[in-house]
Structure formats: structure tokens, C-alpha cells
Amino acid sequence: MNWQIHLPALLIAVPLLGAFAAPAFANRRLRDVWFTVMIAATTVIAFLLWRRVGTEGIVVYVMGGENWRLTLPSGMKLPIRIIMEVDAFSAFMALSGSIVSFAGAIFSLRFLDRTTGGEKFVALYFLLTAGMLGMETTGDLFNFFVFLEIASVASYGLIAFWRNTPEAIEASFKYMLLSTIAALMVLIGVGILYGRYGALNMAAIAKSMRLGLPEKVALALFVAALAMKCGAVPLHMWVPDAYSQAPAGISCFLVSVSQASLYGLFRISFSVYGRALDTPAVAWIIIVFGILSMFIAVVMAVIQKEVKRLMAYHAVSQTGYMLLGVGVGLLALTHPQAMSEYGFTAMQGGIFHIINHAMYKGLLFLTAGSIFYASGTLDLNRLGGLARNMPYTTVMFVVSAAAIAGLPPVNGFVSKLLVYESSFAVHPILTVMALVTSILTLASFVKVFQSAFLGPARARFSEVREVPRSMLVGMTVLLVAILWLSFMPTWSLSKLVGPAAQALVDQAGYIEAIMRSGL
Amino acid sequence: MTGNFPFVVVGLVFAIGMALILFDKNLIKIAIGVSMVEAATNLFLIVLGYRTGGSIPVYTLAGEVKRMVLPTPQALTLTSIVIGVATTALMLSLIMLLYRHYGTLDVREIRRLRG
Amino acid sequence: MMLGTVQSGFGYWNVYAWIVFFALAAVLVFYFRSAGRSDYKVGTYQDEIFYGGNPVPKDGDEIAVPASSAYWGFTEALSPFYKLLLSLHTGIASDYVGYLVVTTALISALIVL
């Protein structure tokens, strides 16, 4: 038997082992080795899983049994076990998230030397990884809720990691209040669907989906709660607080974790509801969320004076592109002609933007972290002239800022181009808003670059040196990923993004994979 | 009509909890509101799985019965209670730290991060 | 299909064409730079910063424009809009929960109706 059939379970089990063994490593060297090895193992597993999904199609894994029909009462047709279903979109998200978690972990190693209790940080970091990957690979609605809560609880702890600073506690509390309520809304939605269909498996629910009033209420709860978790305007208020107060390696990773909620939003609206949706209302809600997020967040970002807070507003704004792209795809879902003309391109753009954003926003947060590590401040009014002392960080910043602003030839441009050209077919105003957002993004990053890295040398930063090598390695991982995505656009689109978008559209295939599994 | 009574209770508890979170100024009372919303959700799940006159969903203990209460919502509720305990404990400890840093429990005064 | 070409359904885009373009631009820039004079005397007034005829301050802080002054005209022109936005970001946790509840209600109304 091939050990690779257990990859979905290993993807969750390895970070969980990392989490629960971590408190035992009080010794710094051992802790660093454990952290690096286990997070690298997780990344390798995610890569192997992605490759396996690419060659063999959807991977279904039934926990505790060879198939879900085992020990079912005769005549019962519902999959009731804990089932993980990994299609190309899940594998894509898991791959992108685990690369970012690897980079954030390597970056955090030297950060931890400045504090005590680093082993607790490592434990929470692994828990966050497990929660994120679980959300992205599960095929079960209730499991989705459980992993959502695991990821949330771990992130509350990590945001409040500098517990001597009042702002960190405040940010963590606000996030916690909002996201606890959102998670309970998800749970109520799951309960409503269970009450109607007696099943928790997404594919089983999707198979018998008939759109009635309870289903619509459940969908509204899912959309609102998950839009809040991924930080769409007007529910984004926690994002700048949380991202700016968390340690830099965590801010970098939290971007990917909130994309797991985005994954949940897309999975529920495409795979669970999908073709049963007879109204364009949901698609338009997602598009409006996208437009509002793009524009309002970037306008707020222009006036920020703190580097990480500014970047956090951009995280909200970039989420808008993904919502816009995939929302246009959802709008075209029931019209095959519109789908082939512009819908699929829009979805490719939105999904490509997910991985692009995970990489370059992660790198931007890491450069902000190294500015803080080296100079001790993130206030743009006090920073200046750092390019002299920190050449490598400057290069990383320039590449990722060009990527986020969508300057050719870097990767942010490709995904934005796909979104612009396809959303134009729906309504020109969507494209205009997206272009204005892109210009304002460039403007605010020019401001950061000019005030932090350029300008005359400051006397108080004369002692500033480049950050330690392990932090540079963490940043280089993401830099390589950005350059890879930039210079191999055809490969990325055909191997990475295309299958993911196809998997999201192919609702029948998603249902079929569960029903046929384990015969 | 009386069969829907539990759902009315769910709605009431949920509404009271939400009102506490939205309109009360004290952080401890907000935490109580979150707990009440959690309790309402748990009650909702339990009520979903209840069948009038049903017995416990264990084959070896139930004896000769025709109707059983659905087991899955009970498993869900247990999990959700455990998660609720964790979030409540964490929330209360964060409130404790907030009080230590800000010297107040008024939610309107804990707003250094804005704009 | 050409290497590195992305079809968007309405047009196409090629990353390598852009790289060639940037390489050409870089060659031009380096050419112009090398065409400058290199016979100035190091250590004399010729390689000093010209600061309006005044002595250059030692600390860069005194000649730098602070970041909060960037895009002053933009923010000033949009100040009513910014006032509205800033008044929404109150920083009060229960207001944020209120936005969540209102948005959920709106979404439910839109989907159900």
C-alpha cells in the first residue's frame, strides 16, 4: 500500500504533533531545530499532496476507516464519518499557506531570542498551521467550524504575544469578540443545514440541496461570518489592529490564515450551494464586498503613519481583488457562455491573486518586521535612510512593493490584469475602481519606500545593521516564490491556478468524488 | 405550537446575549453576553436533534425502542461547549490584562487603536 | 503558444517582452550615466551636496520631509470623506459587533428576498 494515501491526515497530524510536543523544548537550540524541521515537513507534505491531487484527481480520506460505508446501518446512504476531501483548490490553498507558514517560522527564529516563552510561541504557531490546513482540506462543515476555532484561538494568543503592550491585548480582544460571534454564526448555519439534510458532509448536502428559506438564512450567516473572518469592508476593523500588533512572522502568516476563511466562503458558495443558487444576489454581495474592500481600505492606507498598519489596510484592499474576481465567476456560474467568455478568466485572476498576495504581503510584513528588529520603530515619521544599512531588506521590499502595486513584470500584475479585463465585461465601473485602487496602492508604497528607505542618513540609525541571516532566509523563500510566479506565468496558470479554478467550478465532480469513494 | 417552544427560548437567549454585547459598556458583561450567545447556539443544536419521546442513542443501553434522539448534534454540542470554555477563559484573561493596562473596564475607553 | 504569454480572453501579455524592455532601458540608463564627467576632484567642494549655499546639517532629520506630510493635498481635498471614514473606525469593540450584525441583517434581507 502506498503511504501517500495518508497525506491528508499527515497534513494535520504533523503540525499537531509539532504543537503538542513544543512546550517540552525549553532548550533554545532544540526548540529551533524542532520548529524548523516540523514546519518544513508540513510544507513538504503539502507539496506532495498538491502533486498527488494534480495526478490522481480529488483525494478523499476517511478518518478511522477505509471508507465511509463501514458499519453503516443497511440502506443508509449518507457519509457520516470524518471525511477529508482535497481537490485542486484545497491543495492549492494548502500549498500556498504552508509556504508562507514556513517562511514566517524561519523568520521568527531570531525574533524569539529576544523574549522568554518562545516554546509557547512555537506551540501556538503549529496550532495555527494545523487549523489553517484543516480548514482548507476538510470535507465536513462541522470540522470546518472546529478548525476555524482552532485557528482563531491560536491567533488570539499570538496577536497578544507582546502582552506587556496594551495595544496588543486590545487588538487581540477586539478580534476575539468579533470572531467568536462570527464562528457561532457559522455554527448556527451548520446546524440549520444539518436540520434540513441530516448530514454534515459538504458533498452530501450539496447533492440534495434545494434552495428554501432555511438554506438562504444559513447562506447569509456563512457569507457574513466568513467575510468578516477574511476582513472584507465594512467588517475589516479588526484587521489593521491585529496585523499591526502581532509579531511580524505572525502578521505574515495571518494573511494566509484569513485566506483560509476566504477559501471557506468560496467553497460554500460554489461547492455546497453552487448551481442550486437561482439568484445572482450572492454573487453581487461578494462583488460589492470586493469593491468596498479594495477602495475604502486603500484610501485608509494612504493616511497611515505606521508601517505595519498601512500594510494591514493593504491586506484588506488586496482581498477585494480576490472577492471581485471570484464573485464575477460566481455571477457567471449558471451561464455557460458567460463562463467561457469572462467568468473563468475572472476566477483564474482571483485565485492567482490569492497565492500572489500570500507571497508578497507575507514578504512585506517580514520586511516591516526586520525594520522593527533593526531600528526599533515602525513610525514612518521617525524612519529614514535605511537603504544604506539594510541593502538586502531594501531589495526584498522593492520587489514585493512592485508586486503589490501591480507593476509589470512582477506577479501582482498578471492576476490584476486578468481581473480587470474580465470584470470589464460585467460592468466598466468595477474595472475603474480596481484601477484606481491599484494607483493608490502604488502611491502609498512609494510613500513607505521614500520615508523608510530613502532620504538622508539619520543620526539615530547609524548603528543599524542588516538583520540576522536566518531572517533573510525566511524572506528569501518568499522572494523566490514571487520571482517564480512572475517569470513562469504560463506554468503557474496552467498547473497551479487553472486546476484550482476548474475544481471550484466543477461542483458535480466534487459531489461525485465522495459518493464514489471507498467502494 | 408547543413543539417550537425550545426555538423561542433559543431566540430569546440569543437576543439577550447580543443586546448585552451591543449595548453594555462593561467588558465582563460583554463576556457574559458572548457566553449567552454560545449557550443559545448549543441549545439550538440540541433541540435540532431531539425527537419527542426518543431514548438515548446507544444501542446497547436503550433496550427495545423505536425512536432515538439523534446522536450527531449531541457530539457537535459537546465539541462546541469545549471550544466555548476555551474562548471564555481566554477572553476573561484578556479582560484581566486589559484592566491591568488601562485601569478601566469601560469598552468605550479601550480605543487606542483606531483610524 | 509563445513562452510566457498569458491570454486573458481579451488580449495577451508576455513577461519576457517586458524583461527585454527593462534590459534595454537599463542599458540606456547605464550609457547615460557613463557619459557623465568623471574628472571631478574628490574631497573638494566639487563632490559636496549643494544645499542652497548653506552648510549641510549633520543629521538627516533636519532636511527630510516627514511621512505625514506626504500626499497632503490629496488628503486635504478629500477631508470630508476622510472625516466620515475615520468616524466609522471608532475603535470601540461593540461598534464593530454592531457593524457585523447590521451587515448580516442586510445580507439576509438581500438573499432571502
Coordinates of N, CA, C and O in Angstrom, one line a residue, chain C:
Chain C
M1 N 1.9 28.3 -28.9 CA 1.8 29.4 -27.9 C 3.2 29.9 -27.5 O 4.1 29.0 -27.3
M2 N 3.4 31.2 -27.4 CA 4.7 31.7 -27.1 C 5.0 31.5 -25.6 O 4.2 31.4 -24.8
L3 N 6.3 31.4 -25.4 CA 6.8 31.2 -24.0 C 6.4 32.4 -23.1 O 6.7 33.5 -23.5
G4 N 5.7 32.1 -22.0 CA 5.5 33.2 -21.0 C 4.3 34.1 -21.4 O 4.1 35.1 -20.8
T5 N 3.5 33.7 -22.4 CA 2.4 34.6 -22.8 C 1.2 34.2 -22.1 O 0.8 33.0 -22.0
V6 N 0.5 35.2 -21.5 CA -0.8 34.9 -20.8 C -1.9 35.5 -21.6 O -1.9 36.6 -22.0
Q7 N -2.8 34.6 -22.0 CA -4.0 35.0 -22.7 C -5.1 35.4 -21.7 O -5.4 34.7 -20.8
S8 N -5.7 36.6 -21.8 CA -6.7 37.0 -20.9 C -8.1 36.9 -21.5 O -9.0 37.3 -20.8
G9 N -8.2 36.4 -22.7 CA -9.5 36.4 -23.3 C -9.8 37.6 -24.1 O -10.6 37.6 -25.0
F10 N -9.2 38.7 -23.7 CA -9.4 40.0 -24.5 C -8.1 40.5 -25.1 O -8.1 41.3 -26.0
G11 N -7.0 39.9 -24.6 CA -5.7 40.4 -25.1 C -4.7 39.4 -24.5 O -5.0 38.3 -24.0
Y12 N -3.4 39.8 -24.6 CA -2.4 38.9 -24.0 C -1.3 39.7 -23.4 O -1.2 40.9 -23.6
W13 N -0.4 39.1 -22.7 CA 0.6 39.7 -22.0 C 1.8 38.8 -21.9 O 1.6 37.6 -21.6
N14 N 3.0 39.3 -22.2 CA 4.2 38.5 -22.2 C 5.2 39.0 -21.2 O 5.7 40.2 -21.4
V15 N 5.6 38.2 -20.3 CA 6.5 38.7 -19.3 C 7.9 38.9 -19.8 O 8.6 39.9 -19.5
Y16 N 8.3 38.0 -20.8 CA 9.7 38.2 -21.3 C 9.9 39.4 -22.2 O 11.0 40.0 -22.2
A17 N 8.8 39.8 -22.9 CA 8.9 41.0 -23.6 C 9.2 42.2 -22.7 O 10.0 43.1 -23.0
W18 N 8.6 42.2 -21.5 CA 8.8 43.2 -20.6 C 10.2 43.2 -20.0 O 10.8 44.2 -19.8
I19 N 10.7 42.0 -19.8 CA 12.1 41.9 -19.3 C 13.1 42.4 -20.3 O 14.0 43.2 -20.0
V20 N 12.8 42.1 -21.6 CA 13.7 42.7 -22.6 C 13.6 44.2 -22.6 O 14.6 44.9 -22.7
F21 N 12.4 44.7 -22.5 CA 12.2 46.2 -22.4 C 13.0 46.8 -21.3 O 13.7 47.8 -21.4
F22 N 12.9 46.1 -20.1 CA 13.6 46.7 -18.9 C 15.1 46.6 -19.1 O 15.9 47.5 -18.7
A23 N 15.6 45.5 -19.8 CA 17.0 45.4 -20.0 C 17.5 46.5 -20.9 O 18.5 47.1 -20.7
L24 N 16.7 46.8 -22.0 CA 17.1 47.9 -22.9 C 17.1 49.2 -22.1 O 18.1 50.0 -22.3
A25 N 16.1 49.4 -21.3 CA 16.1 50.7 -20.5 C 17.3 50.8 -19.6 O 17.9 51.8 -19.5
A26 N 17.7 49.6 -19.0 CA 18.8 49.7 -18.1 C 20.1 50.0 -18.9 O 20.9 50.7 -18.4
V27 N 20.2 49.4 -20.1 CA 21.4 49.7 -20.9 C 21.5 51.2 -21.2 O 22.6 51.8 -21.0
L28 N 20.4 51.8 -21.6 CA 20.3 53.2 -21.8 C 20.8 54.0 -20.6 O 21.6 54.9 -20.7
V29 N 20.2 53.6 -19.5 CA 20.5 54.4 -18.2 C 22.0 54.3 -17.9 O 22.6 55.3 -17.6
F30 N 22.5 53.1 -18.0 CA 24.0 53.0 -17.7 C 24.8 53.7 -18.8 O 25.9 54.3 -18.4
Y31 N 24.3 53.8 -20.0 CA 25.1 54.5 -21.0 C 25.1 56.0 -20.7 O 26.2 56.6 -20.7
F32 N 23.9 56.6 -20.3 CA 23.9 58.0 -20.0 C 24.7 58.3 -18.8 O 25.4 59.3 -18.7
R33 N 24.7 57.3 -17.8 CA 25.4 57.6 -16.6 C 26.9 57.6 -16.9 O 27.7 58.4 -16.4
S34 N 27.4 56.7 -17.8 CA 28.8 56.6 -18.1 C 29.2 57.8 -18.9 O 30.4 58.1 -19.0
A35 N 28.2 58.5 -19.6 CA 28.6 59.7 -20.4 C 28.9 60.9 -19.5 O 29.3 61.9 -20.0
G36 N 28.6 60.8 -18.2 CA 28.8 62.0 -17.3 C 30.3 62.2 -17.1 O 31.2 61.4 -17.5
R37 N 30.6 63.3 -16.5 CA 32.1 63.6 -16.3 C 32.6 62.9 -15.1 O 31.9 62.7 -14.1
S38 N 33.8 62.4 -15.3 CA 34.4 61.7 -14.1 C 35.7 62.3 -13.7 O 36.5 61.8 -12.9
D39 N 35.9 63.6 -14.2 CA 37.2 64.2 -13.8 C 37.1 65.2 -12.7 O 37.9 66.1 -12.6
Y40 N 36.0 65.1 -11.8 CA 35.9 66.0 -10.7 C 36.9 65.6 -9.6 O 37.4 64.4 -9.6
K41 N 37.2 66.5 -8.7 CA 38.3 66.3 -7.7 C 37.6 65.8 -6.4 O 36.8 66.5 -5.8
V42 N 37.9 64.6 -5.9 CA 37.4 64.1 -4.7 C 37.9 64.9 -3.5 O 39.1 65.2 -3.5
G43 N 37.0 65.2 -2.6 CA 37.5 65.9 -1.4 C 37.4 67.4 -1.4 O 37.6 68.0 -0.4
T44 N 37.1 67.9 -2.6 CA 37.0 69.4 -2.7 C 35.5 69.7 -2.7 O 34.6 68.9 -2.5
Y45 N 35.2 71.0 -2.9 CA 33.8 71.4 -2.9 C 33.0 70.7 -4.0 O 31.8 70.7 -4.1
Q46 N 33.7 70.2 -5.0 CA 33.1 69.6 -6.2 C 32.2 68.4 -5.9 O 31.3 68.2 -6.6
D47 N 32.5 67.6 -4.9 CA 31.7 66.5 -4.6 C 30.8 66.7 -3.3 O 30.4 65.7 -2.7
E48 N 30.6 67.9 -3.0 CA 29.8 68.2 -1.8 C 28.3 68.4 -2.3 O 28.1 68.7 -3.4
I49 N 27.4 68.1 -1.3 CA 26.0 68.3 -1.6 C 25.7 69.8 -1.7 O 26.2 70.6 -0.8
F50 N 25.0 70.2 -2.7 CA 24.6 71.6 -2.8 C 23.3 71.8 -2.0 O 22.2 71.3 -2.4
Y51 N 23.3 72.6 -0.9 CA 22.1 72.8 -0.1 C 21.8 74.3 0.0 O 21.8 74.9 1.0
G52 N 21.5 74.8 -1.2 CA 21.1 76.3 -1.2 C 22.2 77.2 -0.8 O 22.0 78.3 -0.3
G53 N 23.5 76.7 -0.9 CA 24.6 77.6 -0.4 C 24.8 77.5 1.0 O 25.8 78.1 1.5
N54 N 24.0 76.8 1.8 CA 24.2 76.7 3.3 C 24.9 75.4 3.6 O 25.0 74.5 2.8
P55 N 25.5 75.4 4.8 CA 26.2 74.1 5.3 C 25.1 73.0 5.4 O 24.0 73.3 5.9
V56 N 25.5 71.8 5.0 CA 24.6 70.7 5.1 C 24.5 70.2 6.5 O 25.5 70.0 7.2
P57 N 23.2 70.1 7.1 CA 23.1 69.6 8.5 C 23.7 68.2 8.6 O 23.6 67.4 7.7
K58 N 24.2 68.0 9.9 CA 24.8 66.6 10.1 C 23.7 65.5 10.1 O 23.9 64.5 9.5
D59 N 22.6 65.8 10.8 CA 21.6 64.8 11.0 C 20.6 64.9 9.8 O 20.1 66.0 9.5
G60 N 20.3 63.8 9.2 CA 19.3 63.8 8.1 C 17.9 64.3 8.5 O 17.2 64.7 7.6
D61 N 17.6 64.2 9.8 CA 16.2 64.6 10.2 C 15.9 66.0 9.8 O 14.8 66.3 9.6
E62 N 17.0 66.9 9.8 CA 16.7 68.3 9.6 C 16.4 68.7 8.2 O 15.9 69.7 7.9
I63 N 16.7 67.8 7.3 CA 16.5 68.1 5.9 C 15.5 67.2 5.2 O 15.2 67.2 4.0
A64 N 14.8 66.3 6.1 CA 13.9 65.3 5.5 C 12.5 65.8 5.7 O 12.1 66.5 6.6
V65 N 11.6 65.5 4.7 CA 10.2 65.8 4.8 C 9.5 64.6 5.5 O 9.7 63.4 5.1
P66 N 8.8 64.8 6.6 CA 8.2 63.7 7.4 C 7.1 63.0 6.6 O 6.5 63.7 5.7
A67 N 6.9 61.7 6.9 CA 5.9 61.0 6.1 C 4.5 61.5 6.2 O 3.7 61.4 5.3
S68 N 4.2 62.1 7.3 CA 2.8 62.6 7.5 C 2.5 63.8 6.6 O 1.4 64.1 6.4
S69 N 3.6 64.4 6.0 CA 3.3 65.4 5.0 C 3.1 64.9 3.6 O 2.7 65.7 2.7
A70 N 3.3 63.6 3.4 CA 3.2 63.1 2.0 C 1.7 63.1 1.7 O 0.9 62.8 2.5
Y71 N 1.4 63.4 0.4 CA 0.0 63.5 -0.1 C -0.8 64.4 0.7 O -2.0 64.2 0.9
W72 N -0.3 65.5 1.2 CA -1.1 66.5 2.0 C -2.2 67.0 1.2 O -3.4 67.1 1.6
G73 N -2.0 67.3 -0.1 CA -3.0 67.9 -0.9 C -4.2 66.9 -1.1 O -5.3 67.3 -1.1
F74 N -3.8 65.7 -1.4 CA -4.8 64.6 -1.6 C -5.7 64.5 -0.4 O -6.9 64.5 -0.5
T75 N -5.1 64.4 0.8 CA -5.9 64.1 2.0 C -6.7 65.4 2.3 O -7.9 65.3 2.8
E76 N -6.1 66.6 2.0 CA -6.9 67.8 2.3 C -8.1 68.0 1.4 O -9.2 68.3 1.9
A77 N -7.9 67.6 0.1 CA -9.0 67.7 -0.8 C -10.1 66.8 -0.4 O -11.3 67.1 -0.6
L78 N -9.8 65.6 0.1 CA -10.8 64.6 0.4 C -11.2 64.7 1.9 O -11.7 63.7 2.4
S79 N -10.9 65.8 2.6 CA -11.0 65.7 4.1 C -12.4 65.4 4.5 O -12.6 64.7 5.6
P80 N -13.5 65.8 3.9 CA -14.9 65.4 4.4 C -15.0 63.9 4.3 O -15.5 63.3 5.3
F81 N -14.5 63.3 3.2 CA -14.6 61.9 3.1 C -13.8 61.2 4.2 O -14.3 60.2 4.8
Y82 N -12.6 61.7 4.4 CA -11.8 61.1 5.4 C -12.4 61.2 6.8 O -12.3 60.3 7.7
K83 N -13.1 62.4 7.1 CA -13.7 62.5 8.4 C -14.8 61.5 8.6 O -14.9 60.9 9.6
L84 N -15.5 61.2 7.5 CA -16.6 60.2 7.6 C -15.9 58.8 7.9 O -16.4 58.1 8.8
L85 N -14.9 58.5 7.1 CA -14.2 57.2 7.3 C -13.7 57.0 8.7 O -13.8 56.0 9.4
L86 N -13.0 58.1 9.2 CA -12.4 58.0 10.5 C -13.4 57.9 11.6 O -13.2 57.3 12.6
S87 N -14.6 58.5 11.3 CA -15.6 58.4 12.4 C -16.3 57.0 12.4 O -16.9 56.6 13.4
L88 N -16.1 56.3 11.3 CA -16.6 54.9 11.3 C -15.6 54.0 12.1 O -16.0 53.1 12.8
H89 N -14.3 54.3 12.0 CA -13.3 53.4 12.7 C -13.2 54.0 14.1 O -12.2 54.6 14.5
T90 N -14.2 53.7 14.9 CA -14.2 54.3 16.2 C -13.2 53.7 17.2 O -12.8 54.3 18.1
G91 N -12.9 52.4 16.9 CA -12.0 51.7 17.9 C -12.8 51.1 19.1 O -12.1 50.5 19.9
I92 N -14.1 51.2 19.1 CA -14.9 50.6 20.2 C -15.4 49.3 19.7 O -16.0 49.1 18.7
A93 N -15.1 48.2 20.5 CA -15.3 46.9 20.1 C -16.8 46.6 19.8 O -17.2 45.9 18.9
S94 N -17.7 47.2 20.7 CA -19.1 46.9 20.5 C -19.7 47.5 19.2 O -20.6 47.0 18.7
D95 N -19.1 48.6 18.8 CA -19.5 49.2 17.5 C -19.2 48.2 16.4 O -20.0 48.0 15.4
Y96 N -18.0 47.6 16.4 CA -17.6 46.7 15.4 C -18.6 45.5 15.3 O -19.0 45.0 14.2
V97 N -19.0 45.0 16.5 CA -20.0 43.9 16.6 C -21.3 44.4 15.9 O -22.0 43.7 15.2
G98 N -21.6 45.7 16.2 CA -22.8 46.3 15.6 C -22.8 46.2 14.1 O -23.7 45.9 13.4
Y99 N -21.6 46.6 13.5 CA -21.5 46.5 12.0 C -21.7 45.1 11.5 O -22.4 44.9 10.5
L100 N -21.2 44.2 12.3 CA -21.3 42.8 11.9 C -22.8 42.4 11.9 O -23.3 41.8 10.9
V101 N -23.5 42.8 12.9 CA -24.9 42.4 13.0 C -25.7 43.1 11.9 O -26.5 42.4 11.2
V102 N -25.5 44.4 11.6 CA -26.2 45.1 10.6 C -25.9 44.5 9.2 O -26.8 44.3 8.4
T103 N -24.6 44.2 9.0 CA -24.3 43.6 7.7 C -24.9 42.3 7.5 O -25.4 41.9 6.4
T104 N -24.9 41.4 8.6 CA -25.6 40.1 8.4 C -27.1 40.3 8.1 O -27.6 39.6 7.3
A105 N -27.7 41.3 8.8 CA -29.1 41.5 8.5 C -29.3 41.9 7.1 O -30.3 41.4 6.4
L106 N -28.5 42.8 6.6 CA -28.6 43.3 5.2 C -28.5 42.1 4.2 O -29.2 42.0 3.3
I107 N -27.4 41.3 4.5 CA -27.2 40.2 3.6 C -28.3 39.2 3.6 O -28.8 38.8 2.5
S108 N -28.9 38.9 4.8 CA -30.0 38.0 4.9 C -31.2 38.6 4.1 O -31.8 37.9 3.3
A109 N -31.4 39.9 4.2 CA -32.5 40.5 3.5 C -32.3 40.4 2.0 O -33.2 40.0 1.3
L110 N -31.1 40.6 1.5 CA -30.8 40.6 0.1 C -31.0 39.2 -0.4 O -31.5 39.0 -1.5
I111 N -30.5 38.2 0.3 CA -30.5 36.8 -0.2 C -31.9 36.2 -0.1 O -32.4 35.6 -1.1
V112 N -32.6 36.5 1.0 CA -33.9 35.9 1.1 C -35.0 36.5 0.2 O -35.8 35.8 -0.4
L113 N -34.9 37.8 0.0 CA -35.9 38.5 -0.9 C -35.6 38.2 -2.4 O -34.5 38.0 -2.8

